Short mmCIF file of C-alpha atoms and ligand atoms in Angstrom, two decimals:
data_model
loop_
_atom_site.label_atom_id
_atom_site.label_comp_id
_atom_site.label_asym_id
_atom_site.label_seq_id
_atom_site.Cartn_x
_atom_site.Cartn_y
_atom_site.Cartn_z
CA UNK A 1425 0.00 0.00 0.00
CA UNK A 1426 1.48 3.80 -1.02
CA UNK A 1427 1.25 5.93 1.87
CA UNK A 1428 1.02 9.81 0.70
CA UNK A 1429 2.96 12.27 3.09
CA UNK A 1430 -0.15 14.50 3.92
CA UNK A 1431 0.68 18.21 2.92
CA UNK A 1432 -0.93 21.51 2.69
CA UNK A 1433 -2.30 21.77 -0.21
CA UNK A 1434 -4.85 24.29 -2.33
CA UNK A 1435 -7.66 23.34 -4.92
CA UNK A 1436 -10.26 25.88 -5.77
CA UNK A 1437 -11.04 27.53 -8.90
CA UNK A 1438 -14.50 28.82 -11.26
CA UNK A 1439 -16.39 27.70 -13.89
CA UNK A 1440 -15.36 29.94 -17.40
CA UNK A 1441 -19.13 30.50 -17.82
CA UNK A 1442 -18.46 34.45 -17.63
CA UNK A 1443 -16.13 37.23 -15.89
CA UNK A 1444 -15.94 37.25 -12.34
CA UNK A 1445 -17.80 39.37 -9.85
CA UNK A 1446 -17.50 40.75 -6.28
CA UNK A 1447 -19.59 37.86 -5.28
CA UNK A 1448 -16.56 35.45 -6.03
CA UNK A 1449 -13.69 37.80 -4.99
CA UNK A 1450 -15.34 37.77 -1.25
CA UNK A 1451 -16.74 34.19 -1.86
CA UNK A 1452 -12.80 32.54 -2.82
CA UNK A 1453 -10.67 35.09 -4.67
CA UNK A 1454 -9.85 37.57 -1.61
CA UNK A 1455 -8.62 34.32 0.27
CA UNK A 1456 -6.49 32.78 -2.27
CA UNK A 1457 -4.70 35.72 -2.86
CA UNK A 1458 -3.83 36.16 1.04
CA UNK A 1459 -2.87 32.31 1.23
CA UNK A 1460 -0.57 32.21 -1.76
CA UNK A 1461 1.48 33.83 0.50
CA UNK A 1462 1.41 31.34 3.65
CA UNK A 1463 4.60 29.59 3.73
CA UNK A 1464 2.71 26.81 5.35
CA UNK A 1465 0.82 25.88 2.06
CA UNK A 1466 3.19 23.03 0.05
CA UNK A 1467 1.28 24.22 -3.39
CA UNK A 1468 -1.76 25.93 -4.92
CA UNK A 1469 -3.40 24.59 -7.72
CA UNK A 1470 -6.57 27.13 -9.23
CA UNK A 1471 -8.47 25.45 -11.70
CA UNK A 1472 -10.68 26.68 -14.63
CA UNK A 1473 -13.44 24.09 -14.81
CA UNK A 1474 -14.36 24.01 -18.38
CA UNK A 1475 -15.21 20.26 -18.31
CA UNK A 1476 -17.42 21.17 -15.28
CA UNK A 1477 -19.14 24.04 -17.46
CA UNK A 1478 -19.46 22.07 -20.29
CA UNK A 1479 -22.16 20.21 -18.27
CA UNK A 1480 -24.39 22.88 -18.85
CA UNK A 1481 -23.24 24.66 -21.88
CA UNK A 1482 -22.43 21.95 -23.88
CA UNK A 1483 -24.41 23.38 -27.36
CA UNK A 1484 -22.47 26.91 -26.09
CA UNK A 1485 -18.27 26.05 -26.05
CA UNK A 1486 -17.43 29.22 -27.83
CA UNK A 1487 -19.03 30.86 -24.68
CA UNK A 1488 -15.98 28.55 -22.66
CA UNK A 1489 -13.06 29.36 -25.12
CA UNK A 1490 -13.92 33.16 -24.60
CA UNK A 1491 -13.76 32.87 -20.84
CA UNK A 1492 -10.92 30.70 -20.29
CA UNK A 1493 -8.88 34.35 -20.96
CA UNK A 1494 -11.29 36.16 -19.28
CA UNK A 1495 -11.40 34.40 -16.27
CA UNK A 1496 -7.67 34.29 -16.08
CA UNK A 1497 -7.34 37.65 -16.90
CA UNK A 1498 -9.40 38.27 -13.47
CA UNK A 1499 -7.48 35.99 -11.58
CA UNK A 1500 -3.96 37.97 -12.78
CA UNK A 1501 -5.82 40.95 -11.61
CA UNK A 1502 -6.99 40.16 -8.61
CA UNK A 1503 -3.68 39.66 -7.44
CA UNK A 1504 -2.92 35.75 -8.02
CA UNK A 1505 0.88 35.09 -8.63
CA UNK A 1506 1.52 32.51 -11.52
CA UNK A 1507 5.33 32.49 -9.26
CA UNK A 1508 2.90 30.95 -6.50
CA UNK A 1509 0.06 29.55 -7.69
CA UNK A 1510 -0.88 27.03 -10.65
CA UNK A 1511 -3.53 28.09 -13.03
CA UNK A 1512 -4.79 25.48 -15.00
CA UNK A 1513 -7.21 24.23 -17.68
CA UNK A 1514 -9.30 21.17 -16.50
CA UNK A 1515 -9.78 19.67 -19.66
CA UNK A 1516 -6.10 19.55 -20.31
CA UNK A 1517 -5.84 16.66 -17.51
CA UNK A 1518 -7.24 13.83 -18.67
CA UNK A 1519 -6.35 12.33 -15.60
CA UNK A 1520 -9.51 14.05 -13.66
CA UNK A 1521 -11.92 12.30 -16.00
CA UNK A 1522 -10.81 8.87 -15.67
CA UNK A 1523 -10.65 9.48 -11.35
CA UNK A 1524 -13.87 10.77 -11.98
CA UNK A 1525 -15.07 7.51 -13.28
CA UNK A 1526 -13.80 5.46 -10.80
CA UNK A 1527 -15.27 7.41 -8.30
CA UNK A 1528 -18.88 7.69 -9.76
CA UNK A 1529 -18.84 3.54 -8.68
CA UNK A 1530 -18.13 4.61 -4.78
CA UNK A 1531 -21.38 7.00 -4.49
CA UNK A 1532 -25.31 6.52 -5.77
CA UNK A 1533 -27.68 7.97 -7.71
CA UNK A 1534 -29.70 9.01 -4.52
CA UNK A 1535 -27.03 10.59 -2.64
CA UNK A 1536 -26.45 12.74 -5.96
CA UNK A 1537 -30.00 13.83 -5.75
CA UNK A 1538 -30.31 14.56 -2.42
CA UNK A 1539 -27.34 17.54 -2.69
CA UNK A 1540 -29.36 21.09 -2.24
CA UNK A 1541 -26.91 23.12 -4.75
CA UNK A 1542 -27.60 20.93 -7.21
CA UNK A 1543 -31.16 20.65 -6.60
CA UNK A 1544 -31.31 24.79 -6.72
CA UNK A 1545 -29.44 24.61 -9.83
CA UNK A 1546 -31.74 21.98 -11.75
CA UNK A 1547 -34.39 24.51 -10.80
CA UNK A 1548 -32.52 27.68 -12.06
CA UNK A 1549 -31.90 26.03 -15.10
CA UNK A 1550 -34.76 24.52 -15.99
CA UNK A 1551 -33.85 21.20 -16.87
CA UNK A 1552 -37.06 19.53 -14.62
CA UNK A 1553 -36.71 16.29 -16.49
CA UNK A 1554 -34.18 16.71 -19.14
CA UNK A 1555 -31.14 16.69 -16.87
CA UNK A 1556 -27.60 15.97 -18.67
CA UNK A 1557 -26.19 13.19 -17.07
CA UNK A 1558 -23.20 14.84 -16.84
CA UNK A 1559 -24.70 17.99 -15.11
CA UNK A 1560 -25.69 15.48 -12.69
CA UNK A 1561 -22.40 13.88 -12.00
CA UNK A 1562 -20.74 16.98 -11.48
CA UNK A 1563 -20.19 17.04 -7.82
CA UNK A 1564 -18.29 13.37 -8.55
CA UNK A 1565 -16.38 14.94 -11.36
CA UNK A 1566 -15.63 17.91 -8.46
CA UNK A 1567 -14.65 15.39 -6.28
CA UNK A 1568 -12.13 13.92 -8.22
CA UNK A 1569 -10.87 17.54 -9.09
CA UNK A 1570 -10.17 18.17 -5.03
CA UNK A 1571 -8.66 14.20 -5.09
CA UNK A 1572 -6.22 14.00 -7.89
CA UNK A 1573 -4.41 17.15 -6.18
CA UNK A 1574 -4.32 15.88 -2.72
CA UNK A 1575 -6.22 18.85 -2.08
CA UNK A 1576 -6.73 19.42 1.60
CA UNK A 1577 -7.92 22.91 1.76
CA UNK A 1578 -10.86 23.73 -0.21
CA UNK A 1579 -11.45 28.04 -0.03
CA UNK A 1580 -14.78 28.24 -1.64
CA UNK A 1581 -18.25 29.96 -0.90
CA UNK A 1582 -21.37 28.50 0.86
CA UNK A 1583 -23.14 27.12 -1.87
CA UNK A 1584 -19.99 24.38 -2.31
CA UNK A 1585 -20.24 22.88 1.01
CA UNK A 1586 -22.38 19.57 -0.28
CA UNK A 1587 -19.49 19.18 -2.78
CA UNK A 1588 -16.90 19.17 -0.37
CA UNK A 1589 -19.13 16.87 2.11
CA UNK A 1590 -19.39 14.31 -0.79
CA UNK A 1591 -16.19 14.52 -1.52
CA UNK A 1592 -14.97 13.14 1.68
CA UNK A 1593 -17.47 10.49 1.49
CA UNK A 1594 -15.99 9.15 -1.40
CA UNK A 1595 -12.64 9.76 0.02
CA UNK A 1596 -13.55 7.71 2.94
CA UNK A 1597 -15.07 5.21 0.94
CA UNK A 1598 -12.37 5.05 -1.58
CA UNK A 1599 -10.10 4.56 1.37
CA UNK A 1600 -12.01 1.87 3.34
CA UNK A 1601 -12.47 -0.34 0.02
CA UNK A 1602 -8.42 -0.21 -1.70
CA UNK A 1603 -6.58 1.28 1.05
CA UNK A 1604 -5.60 4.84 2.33
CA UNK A 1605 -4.03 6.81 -0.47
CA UNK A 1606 -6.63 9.81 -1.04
CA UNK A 1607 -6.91 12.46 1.80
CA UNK A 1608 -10.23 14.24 3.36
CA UNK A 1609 -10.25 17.80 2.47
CA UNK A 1610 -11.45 21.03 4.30
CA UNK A 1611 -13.66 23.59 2.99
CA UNK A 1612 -12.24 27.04 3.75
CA UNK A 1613 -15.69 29.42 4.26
CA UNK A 1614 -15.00 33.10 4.04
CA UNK A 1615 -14.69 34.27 7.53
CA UNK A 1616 -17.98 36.88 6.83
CA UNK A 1617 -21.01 35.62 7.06
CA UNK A 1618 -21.81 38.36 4.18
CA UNK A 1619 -19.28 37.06 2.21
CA UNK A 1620 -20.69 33.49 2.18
CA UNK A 1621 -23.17 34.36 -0.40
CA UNK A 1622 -23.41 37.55 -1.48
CA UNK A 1623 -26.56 38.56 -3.09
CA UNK A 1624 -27.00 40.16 -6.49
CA UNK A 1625 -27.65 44.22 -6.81
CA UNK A 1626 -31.42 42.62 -7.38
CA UNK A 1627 -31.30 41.33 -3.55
CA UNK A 1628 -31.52 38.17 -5.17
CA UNK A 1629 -30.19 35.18 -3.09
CA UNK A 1630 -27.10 35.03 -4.92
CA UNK A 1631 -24.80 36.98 -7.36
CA UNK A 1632 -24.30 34.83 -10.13
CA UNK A 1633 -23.21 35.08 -13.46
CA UNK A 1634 -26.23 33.06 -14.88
CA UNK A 1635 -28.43 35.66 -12.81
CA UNK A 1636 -26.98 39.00 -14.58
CA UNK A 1637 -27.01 40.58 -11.24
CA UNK A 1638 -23.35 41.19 -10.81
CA UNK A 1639 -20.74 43.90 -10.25
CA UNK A 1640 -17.79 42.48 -11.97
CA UNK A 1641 -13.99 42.84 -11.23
CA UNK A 1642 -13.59 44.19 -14.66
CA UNK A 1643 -16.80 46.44 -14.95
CA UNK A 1644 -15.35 50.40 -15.39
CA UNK A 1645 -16.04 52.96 -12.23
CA UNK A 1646 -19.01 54.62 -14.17
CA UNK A 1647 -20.54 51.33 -14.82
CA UNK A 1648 -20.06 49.81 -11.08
CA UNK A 1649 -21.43 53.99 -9.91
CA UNK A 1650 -24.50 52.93 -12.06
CA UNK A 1651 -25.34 49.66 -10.82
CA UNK A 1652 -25.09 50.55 -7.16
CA UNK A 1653 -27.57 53.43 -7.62
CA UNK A 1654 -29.63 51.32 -9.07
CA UNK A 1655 -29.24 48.69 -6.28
CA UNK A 1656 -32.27 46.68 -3.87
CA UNK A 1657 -32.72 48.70 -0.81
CA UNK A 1658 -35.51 48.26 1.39
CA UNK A 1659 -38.94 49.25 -0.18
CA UNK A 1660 -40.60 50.25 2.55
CA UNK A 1661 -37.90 53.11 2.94
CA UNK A 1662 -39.50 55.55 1.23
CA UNK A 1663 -38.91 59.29 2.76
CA UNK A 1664 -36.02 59.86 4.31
CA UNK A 1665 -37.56 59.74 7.66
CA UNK A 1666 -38.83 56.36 7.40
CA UNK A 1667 -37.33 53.73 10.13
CA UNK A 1668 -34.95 51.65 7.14
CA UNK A 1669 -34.59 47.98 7.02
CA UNK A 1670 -31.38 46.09 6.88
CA UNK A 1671 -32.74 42.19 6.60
CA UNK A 1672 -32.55 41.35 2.82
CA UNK A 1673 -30.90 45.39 2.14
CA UNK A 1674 -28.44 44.09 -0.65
CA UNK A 1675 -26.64 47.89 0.36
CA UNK A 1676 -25.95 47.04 3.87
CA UNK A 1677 -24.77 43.26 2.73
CA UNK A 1678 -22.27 44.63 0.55
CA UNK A 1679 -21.20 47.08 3.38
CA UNK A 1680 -21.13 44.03 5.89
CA UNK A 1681 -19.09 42.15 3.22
CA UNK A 1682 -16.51 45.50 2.45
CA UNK A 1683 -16.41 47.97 4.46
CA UNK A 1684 -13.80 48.57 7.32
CA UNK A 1685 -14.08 51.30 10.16
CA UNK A 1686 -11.31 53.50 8.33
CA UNK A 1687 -13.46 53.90 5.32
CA UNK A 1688 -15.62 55.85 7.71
CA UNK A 1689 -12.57 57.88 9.02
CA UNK A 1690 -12.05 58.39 5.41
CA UNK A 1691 -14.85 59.01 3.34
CA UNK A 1692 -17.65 59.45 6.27
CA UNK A 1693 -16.34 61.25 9.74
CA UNK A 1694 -19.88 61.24 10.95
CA UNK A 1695 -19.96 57.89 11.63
CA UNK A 1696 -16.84 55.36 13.88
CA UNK A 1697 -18.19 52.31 12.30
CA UNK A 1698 -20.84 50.52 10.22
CA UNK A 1699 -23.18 49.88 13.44
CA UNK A 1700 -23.22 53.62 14.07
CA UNK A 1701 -24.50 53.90 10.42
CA UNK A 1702 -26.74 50.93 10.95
CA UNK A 1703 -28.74 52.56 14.07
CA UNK A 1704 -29.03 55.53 12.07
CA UNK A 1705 -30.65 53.96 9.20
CA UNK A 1706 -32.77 51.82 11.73
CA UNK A 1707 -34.03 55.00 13.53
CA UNK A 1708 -34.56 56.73 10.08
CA UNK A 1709 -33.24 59.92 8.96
CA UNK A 1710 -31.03 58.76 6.42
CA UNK A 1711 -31.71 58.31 2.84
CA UNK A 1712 -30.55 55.32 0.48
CA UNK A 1713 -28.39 57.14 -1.45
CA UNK A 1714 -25.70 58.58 0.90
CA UNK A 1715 -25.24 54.79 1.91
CA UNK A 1716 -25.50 54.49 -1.81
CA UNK A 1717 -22.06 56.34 -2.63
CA UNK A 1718 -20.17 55.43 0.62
CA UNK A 1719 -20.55 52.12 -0.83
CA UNK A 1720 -19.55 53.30 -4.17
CA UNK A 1721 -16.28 54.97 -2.92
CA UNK A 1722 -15.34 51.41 -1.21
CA UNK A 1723 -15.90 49.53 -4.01
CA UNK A 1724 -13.91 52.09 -6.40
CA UNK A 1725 -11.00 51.96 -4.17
CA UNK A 1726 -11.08 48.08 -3.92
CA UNK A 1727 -11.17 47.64 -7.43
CA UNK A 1728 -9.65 50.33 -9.25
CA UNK A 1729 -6.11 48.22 -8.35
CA UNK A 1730 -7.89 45.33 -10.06
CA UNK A 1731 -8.63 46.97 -13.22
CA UNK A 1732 -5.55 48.26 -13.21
CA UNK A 1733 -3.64 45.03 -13.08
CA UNK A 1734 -6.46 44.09 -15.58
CA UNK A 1735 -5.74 46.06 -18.33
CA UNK A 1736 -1.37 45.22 -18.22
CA UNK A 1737 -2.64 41.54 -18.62
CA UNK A 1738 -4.85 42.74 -21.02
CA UNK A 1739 -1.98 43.90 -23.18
CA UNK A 1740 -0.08 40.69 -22.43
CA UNK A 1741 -2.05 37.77 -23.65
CA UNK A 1742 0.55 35.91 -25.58
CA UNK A 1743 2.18 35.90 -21.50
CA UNK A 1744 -1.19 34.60 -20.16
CA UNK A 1745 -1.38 32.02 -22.11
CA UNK A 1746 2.00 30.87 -21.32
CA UNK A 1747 1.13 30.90 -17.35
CA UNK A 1748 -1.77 28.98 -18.69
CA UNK A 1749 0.27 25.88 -19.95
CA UNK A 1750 3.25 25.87 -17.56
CA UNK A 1751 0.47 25.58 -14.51
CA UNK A 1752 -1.42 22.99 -16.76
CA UNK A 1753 1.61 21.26 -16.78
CA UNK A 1754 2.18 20.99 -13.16
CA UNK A 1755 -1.49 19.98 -12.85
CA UNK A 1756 -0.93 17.66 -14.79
CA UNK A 1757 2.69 16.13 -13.34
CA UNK A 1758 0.85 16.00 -10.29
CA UNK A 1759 -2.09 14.13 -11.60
CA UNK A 1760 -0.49 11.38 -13.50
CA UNK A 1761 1.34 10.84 -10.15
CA UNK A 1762 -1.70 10.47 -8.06
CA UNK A 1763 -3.77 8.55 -11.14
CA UNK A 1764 -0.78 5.80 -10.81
CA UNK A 1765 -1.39 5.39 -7.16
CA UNK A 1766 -4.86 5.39 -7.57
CA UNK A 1767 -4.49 2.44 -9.81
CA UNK A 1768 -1.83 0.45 -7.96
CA UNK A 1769 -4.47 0.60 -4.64
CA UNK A 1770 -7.23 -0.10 -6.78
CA UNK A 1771 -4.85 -3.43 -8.18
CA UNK A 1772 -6.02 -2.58 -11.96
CA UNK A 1773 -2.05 -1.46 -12.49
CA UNK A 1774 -2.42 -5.07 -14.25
CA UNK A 1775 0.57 -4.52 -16.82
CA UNK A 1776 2.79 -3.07 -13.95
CA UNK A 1777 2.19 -5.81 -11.73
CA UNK A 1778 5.05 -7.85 -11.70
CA UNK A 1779 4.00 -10.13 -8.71
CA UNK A 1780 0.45 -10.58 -10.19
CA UNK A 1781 2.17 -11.77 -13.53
CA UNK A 1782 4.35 -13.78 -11.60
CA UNK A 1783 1.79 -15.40 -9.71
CA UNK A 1784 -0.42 -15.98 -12.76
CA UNK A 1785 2.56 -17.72 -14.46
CA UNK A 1786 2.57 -20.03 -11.47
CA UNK A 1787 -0.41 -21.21 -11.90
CA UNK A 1788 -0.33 -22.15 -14.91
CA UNK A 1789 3.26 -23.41 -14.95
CA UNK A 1790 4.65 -24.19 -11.68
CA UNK A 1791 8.67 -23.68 -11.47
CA UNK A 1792 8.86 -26.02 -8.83
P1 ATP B 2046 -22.41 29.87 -12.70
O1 ATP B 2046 -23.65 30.69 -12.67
O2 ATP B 2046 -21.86 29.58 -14.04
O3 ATP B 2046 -22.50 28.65 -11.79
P2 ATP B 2046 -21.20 31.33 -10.53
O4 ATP B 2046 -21.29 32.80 -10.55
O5 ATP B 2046 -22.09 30.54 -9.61
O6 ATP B 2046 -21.32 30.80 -12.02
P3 ATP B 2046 -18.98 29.54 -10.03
O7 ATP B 2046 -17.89 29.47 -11.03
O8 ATP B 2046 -20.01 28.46 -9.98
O9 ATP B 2046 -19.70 30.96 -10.19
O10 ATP B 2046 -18.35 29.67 -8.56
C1 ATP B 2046 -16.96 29.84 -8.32
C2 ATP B 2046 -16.65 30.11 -6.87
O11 ATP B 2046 -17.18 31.35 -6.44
C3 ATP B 2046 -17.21 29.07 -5.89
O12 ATP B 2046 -16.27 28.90 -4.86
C4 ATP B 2046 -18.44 29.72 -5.34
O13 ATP B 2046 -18.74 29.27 -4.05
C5 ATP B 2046 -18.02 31.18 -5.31
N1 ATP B 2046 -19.17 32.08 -5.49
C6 ATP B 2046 -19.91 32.22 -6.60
N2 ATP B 2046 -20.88 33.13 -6.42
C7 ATP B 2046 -20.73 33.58 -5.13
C8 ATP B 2046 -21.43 34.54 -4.33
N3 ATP B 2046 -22.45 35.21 -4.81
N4 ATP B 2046 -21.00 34.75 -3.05
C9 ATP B 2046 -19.94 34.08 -2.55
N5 ATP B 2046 -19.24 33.15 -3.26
C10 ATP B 2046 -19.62 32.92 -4.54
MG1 MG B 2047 -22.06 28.25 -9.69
#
């Protein structure tokens, strides 16, 4: 039996099904960028999961082969290191698909149906009968994405939690049935409970790409000014005067999610810190649209660094695409690796198997 020294190690990554938004820069982005620089983490592996958005796009790849760039692009600007991190393509390991299929045997139909993102997902999407198979394998397929890295630190955002709990199981299971080579991972939830899910500018339960309700990294300051004005509130806070809501207030999520107490120092003296602002708005006496533009100013000064970076890359692609394939070539180093142990545990290594061959011969024509 292989015994695998258990190290720190990083999987996360987004499907290429758009650009990203705030939502996944609080949800995983903000956290990967402040652990590529813990010592304590052996390696980092970030993942575009084209395979995984094929699921659901599969008459739509152009829609993938646009966003592949894009998606890296917001990565680069956000702050990810290609010195310190491994960006990769997850259709360029092969390796994922065939763990993937050996793990679809260790789980069931029913446990697949029973996971609530994917039962809010069949929903959003309509599929009500017409479910591709594949759509519905895709927490297995994510399992085997976490797996085939070792991964043992999953930072993700609320919504991924079943994946990671199914994951284990099959870890576990895998485990118990060929022998302990595959390690349990740990989901890494923002530390915010704002940040777990942060809800579209509609108030919508989630920001989401497939929604249109987003703020995205790359959207320009006039744009981003625009679509907070234009942002869920609390209806019933009509005159200024009126006592103001903050359950379901998308404005006073966003604050939760971004705002420190030296924004206040900075761009609002009247207040020390977001609860002062929140009694305030409670009591009435404050309208939505000076909470409105503080908001606005934090965002600007959180992502005008972004777009920045955004727009060097942007004049770099021939360099992006090169940080694509040398961190798809790690990916995949490290996958063959683990794909060989997988199959020596799981004693299908058949050709490799010296002893088994040996034994075989035996058999058939004893040497003594
Ligand atoms: P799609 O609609 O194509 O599923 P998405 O916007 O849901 O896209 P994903 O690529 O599925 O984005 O998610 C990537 C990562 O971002 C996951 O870790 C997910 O938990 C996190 N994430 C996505 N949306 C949010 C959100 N609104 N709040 C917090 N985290 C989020
Ligand atoms: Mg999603």
């Amino acid at each position: 039996m292989i015994m695998i020294e258990k190290k720190k190690i990083i999987l996360t990554g987004d499907r290429p099904t758009g650009r990203l938004h705030i939502g996944h820069y609080v949800g995983s982005l903000r956290r990967r960028v402040e652990l590529q620089n813990d010592p304590s983490f052996d390696k980092i592996f970030i993942m575009i999961a084209d395979a995984q958005a094929l699921t659901d796009n599969a008459d739509n790849p152009e829609k993938l082969r646009q966003n592949v760039l894009e998606v890296t692009l917001d990565y680069l600007a956000a702050g990810l290191d290609p010195g310190k991190v491994n960006i990769f393509i997850q259709s360029a390991v092969p390796e994922l698909t065939e763990l993937a299929f050996y793990f679809m045997n260790l789980t069931t139909v029913s446990r697949v149906q029973r996971n609530p993102t994917v039962k809010t997902e069949i929903q959003m999407r309509n599929f009500e009968a017409n479910i591709p198979l594949g759509f519905f394998c895709y927490p297995v397929s994510q399992a085997a994405d976490i797996t085939l890295f070792h991964g043992t630190v999953v930072p993700v955002g609320e919504d991924q939690k079943p994946m990671i709990e199914l994951t284990n199981e099959i870890v576990r299971r895998f485990n118990s049935t060929y022998g302990e080579v595959l390690h349990e991972a740990q989901i890494l939830l923002p530390d915010n409970q704002a940040c777990m899910r942060l809800p579209g500018t509609d108030g919508k339960a989630k920001m989401s790409k497939s929604l249109g309700n987003c703020i995205y990294l790359s959207d320009p300051a006039e744009v981003v000014e625009k679509k907070i004005k234009s942002m869920y509130t609390d209806p019933t806070h009509l005159r200024v005067t009126d006592p103001g809501h903050l359950e379901g207030n998308a404005v006073f999520t966003y604050l939760d999610a971004f705002c420190r107490d030296e924004h206040f120092a900075k761009y609002w003296p009247e207040y020390n810190n977001l609860q002062e602002l929140k009694d305030h708005y409670t009591r009435g006496g404050i309208g939505d649209m000076k909470c409105k533009m503080f908001l606005c100013k934090i965002m600007q000064e959180m992502l005008e660094p972004i777009r920045e970076r955004r727009h060097y890359w942007e004049q770099h692609i021939p360099e992006v695409y090169d940080i694509l394939r040398k961190g798809t070539e790690a990916a995949r180093t490290q996958g063959r690796q683990t794909i060989e142990e997988v199959r020596a545990a799981m004693r299908i290594n058949y050709l490799d198997d010296k002893e088994l061959q040996k034994a075989q011969m035996e058999k058939y024509y004893p040497t003594e």
